Amino acid sequence: MNIETLQNPPAALFEELEEKITAFNEELWEVKTKYPLAIAARDEEGVLLAGASARTFGLWLLIENIWVSEALRGQDMGSKILAQLEAAAIERGCQFALLDTLNFQAQPFYEKFNYQVGWIQPSYPVTGCKYFMSKQLIAA
């Protein structure tokens, strides 16, 4: 056996590791697939003005990105995108949502919608921090 440290590893190694841990997890989890979900707001020419990307996995909405163009910020577009994303996730059977945001991004925005900080990753990547936030989408 040869164990190496790779300072510039190939992307294929990351893919292979992801495939192997996914295969292991699938043996033990009752849910096998993360289903993609997205919201897109485009202008008449098809230019993306705002949107969100996420996945649903069992009872969870896993929010990856929410973005609003500078031109639409402060006009409740983020609120509309988030509400539509949550509604679509609830239709898929999700009961909870999870996301992370950086200290200079949107923590106060998410708190307005009842997301709560569960954990803070300090010194990320050096002087900032990352907030891991969750929300119960429907009453238990």
Tab-separated table of C-alpha atoms in Angstrom:
chain	number	residue	atom	x	y	z
A	1	MET	CA	0.000	0.000	0.000
A	2	ASN	CA	1.174	3.502	-0.834
A	3	ILE	CA	-0.196	6.537	1.055
A	4	GLU	CA	0.484	9.888	-0.621
A	5	THR	CA	-0.102	13.533	0.203
A	6	LEU	CA	-1.234	15.307	-2.965
A	7	GLN	CA	-0.754	19.071	-2.961
A	8	ASN	CA	-2.528	19.468	-6.289
A	9	PRO	CA	-4.877	16.467	-6.469
A	10	PRO	CA	-6.832	15.698	-9.631
A	11	ALA	CA	-10.568	16.418	-9.678
A	12	ALA	CA	-11.151	12.745	-10.426
A	13	LEU	CA	-9.882	11.844	-6.942
A	14	PHE	CA	-12.496	14.104	-5.325
A	15	GLU	CA	-15.191	12.543	-7.502
A	16	GLU	CA	-14.054	9.021	-6.631
A	17	LEU	CA	-14.025	9.774	-2.899
A	18	GLU	CA	-17.499	11.348	-3.139
A	19	GLU	CA	-18.813	8.294	-4.982
A	20	LYS	CA	-17.378	5.906	-2.398
A	21	ILE	CA	-18.727	7.739	0.663
A	22	THR	CA	-22.093	8.158	-1.062
A	23	ALA	CA	-22.238	4.415	-1.764
A	24	PHE	CA	-21.413	3.676	1.880
A	25	ASN	CA	-24.049	6.129	3.158
A	26	GLU	CA	-26.708	4.781	0.813
A	27	GLU	CA	-26.393	1.380	2.442
A	28	LEU	CA	-27.435	2.880	5.785
A	29	TRP	CA	-29.773	5.781	4.910
A	30	GLU	CA	-33.426	5.307	4.081
A	31	VAL	CA	-33.168	8.157	1.534
A	32	LYS	CA	-30.787	7.687	-1.366
A	33	THR	CA	-31.038	10.794	-3.539
A	34	LYS	CA	-30.613	14.537	-3.184
A	35	TYR	CA	-32.997	16.151	-5.662
A	36	PRO	CA	-31.951	19.475	-7.194
A	37	LEU	CA	-34.243	22.480	-6.824
A	38	ALA	CA	-33.752	25.978	-8.207
A	39	ILE	CA	-35.524	29.309	-8.558
A	40	ALA	CA	-34.602	31.706	-11.373
A	41	ALA	CA	-35.752	35.273	-12.043
A	42	ARG	CA	-34.760	36.468	-15.517
A	43	ASP	CA	-35.361	39.603	-17.541
A	44	GLU	CA	-36.947	39.644	-21.006
A	45	GLU	CA	-33.581	38.802	-22.613
A	46	GLY	CA	-33.071	35.808	-20.339
A	47	VAL	CA	-30.404	37.413	-18.147
A	48	LEU	CA	-30.421	36.007	-14.619
A	49	LEU	CA	-31.386	38.727	-12.118
A	50	ALA	CA	-31.905	36.593	-9.016
A	51	GLY	CA	-32.120	32.971	-8.074
A	52	ALA	CA	-31.473	30.129	-5.713
A	53	SER	CA	-29.996	26.655	-5.888
A	54	ALA	CA	-30.731	23.926	-3.381
A	55	ARG	CA	-31.323	20.233	-2.953
A	56	THR	CA	-34.007	18.364	-1.093
A	57	PHE	CA	-32.921	15.305	0.838
A	58	GLY	CA	-35.515	13.438	2.836
A	59	LEU	CA	-37.081	15.918	5.237
A	60	TRP	CA	-34.450	18.595	4.547
A	61	LEU	CA	-34.108	21.539	2.188
A	62	LEU	CA	-30.359	22.105	1.771
A	63	ILE	CA	-29.926	25.674	0.511
A	64	GLU	CA	-26.711	26.139	-1.441
A	65	ASN	CA	-26.960	29.624	-2.942
A	66	ILE	CA	-29.336	32.574	-3.009
A	67	TRP	CA	-28.255	35.510	-5.135
A	68	VAL	CA	-29.908	38.814	-6.073
A	69	SER	CA	-28.393	41.264	-8.558
A	70	GLU	CA	-27.373	44.688	-7.285
A	71	ALA	CA	-30.207	46.273	-9.297
A	72	LEU	CA	-32.864	44.302	-7.387
A	73	ARG	CA	-31.428	44.379	-3.869
A	74	GLY	CA	-33.648	46.124	-1.336
A	75	GLN	CA	-36.798	45.330	-3.348
A	76	ASP	CA	-37.803	42.136	-1.489
A	77	MET	CA	-36.573	39.918	-4.321
A	78	GLY	CA	-34.518	37.807	-1.898
A	79	SER	CA	-37.602	37.359	0.281
A	80	LYS	CA	-39.645	36.227	-2.718
A	81	ILE	CA	-36.948	33.817	-3.871
A	82	LEU	CA	-36.578	32.314	-0.377
A	83	ALA	CA	-40.354	31.979	0.103
A	84	GLN	CA	-40.757	30.266	-3.263
A	85	LEU	CA	-37.849	27.927	-2.525
A	86	GLU	CA	-39.276	26.973	0.875
A	87	ALA	CA	-42.768	26.444	-0.593
A	88	ALA	CA	-41.392	24.129	-3.281
A	89	ALA	CA	-39.462	22.182	-0.636
A	90	ILE	CA	-42.565	21.804	1.527
A	91	GLU	CA	-44.409	20.440	-1.530
A	92	ARG	CA	-41.654	17.818	-1.731
A	93	GLY	CA	-42.244	16.872	1.906
A	94	CYS	CA	-39.442	18.843	3.554
A	95	GLN	CA	-39.912	19.901	7.168
A	96	PHE	CA	-36.562	21.613	7.808
A	97	ALA	CA	-34.084	23.872	6.008
A	98	LEU	CA	-30.315	24.205	6.404
A	99	LEU	CA	-27.885	26.766	4.999
A	100	ASP	CA	-24.612	28.474	5.695
A	101	THR	CA	-23.737	32.127	5.208
A	102	LEU	CA	-20.650	34.235	5.784
A	103	ASN	CA	-20.363	37.115	8.249
A	104	PHE	CA	-20.466	39.694	5.419
A	105	GLN	CA	-23.410	38.061	3.649
A	106	ALA	CA	-26.948	37.503	4.850
A	107	GLN	CA	-27.252	36.328	8.454
A	108	PRO	CA	-29.686	39.150	9.437
A	109	PHE	CA	-31.742	38.458	6.304
A	110	TYR	CA	-32.211	34.798	7.222
A	111	GLU	CA	-32.943	35.633	10.866
A	112	LYS	CA	-35.908	37.738	9.654
A	113	PHE	CA	-37.337	34.492	8.306
A	114	ASN	CA	-36.820	32.548	11.545
A	115	TYR	CA	-33.555	30.843	10.653
A	116	GLN	CA	-31.479	30.242	13.763
A	117	VAL	CA	-27.729	29.986	14.092
A	118	GLY	CA	-26.808	26.484	15.203
A	119	TRP	CA	-23.068	26.779	14.926
A	120	ILE	CA	-20.475	29.407	14.070
A	121	GLN	CA	-17.232	28.462	12.363
A	122	PRO	CA	-14.756	31.129	13.559
A	123	SER	CA	-11.658	32.315	11.708
A	124	TYR	CA	-13.113	31.372	8.315
A	125	PRO	CA	-11.208	31.436	6.101
A	126	VAL	CA	-8.875	33.589	8.237
A	127	THR	CA	-10.546	36.581	9.886
A	128	GLY	CA	-14.224	36.026	9.051
A	129	CYS	CA	-16.736	33.457	10.194
A	130	LYS	CA	-19.371	31.181	8.724
A	131	TYR	CA	-22.835	30.760	10.253
A	132	PHE	CA	-24.692	27.470	9.933
A	133	MET	CA	-28.412	28.169	10.198
A	134	SER	CA	-31.551	26.050	10.196
A	135	LYS	CA	-35.298	26.472	10.306
A	136	GLN	CA	-38.328	24.295	10.874
A	137	LEU	CA	-40.453	24.797	7.755
A	138	ILE	CA	-43.697	23.325	9.064
A	139	ALA	CA	-45.091	22.960	12.545
A	140	ALA	CA	-44.448	19.587	14.142
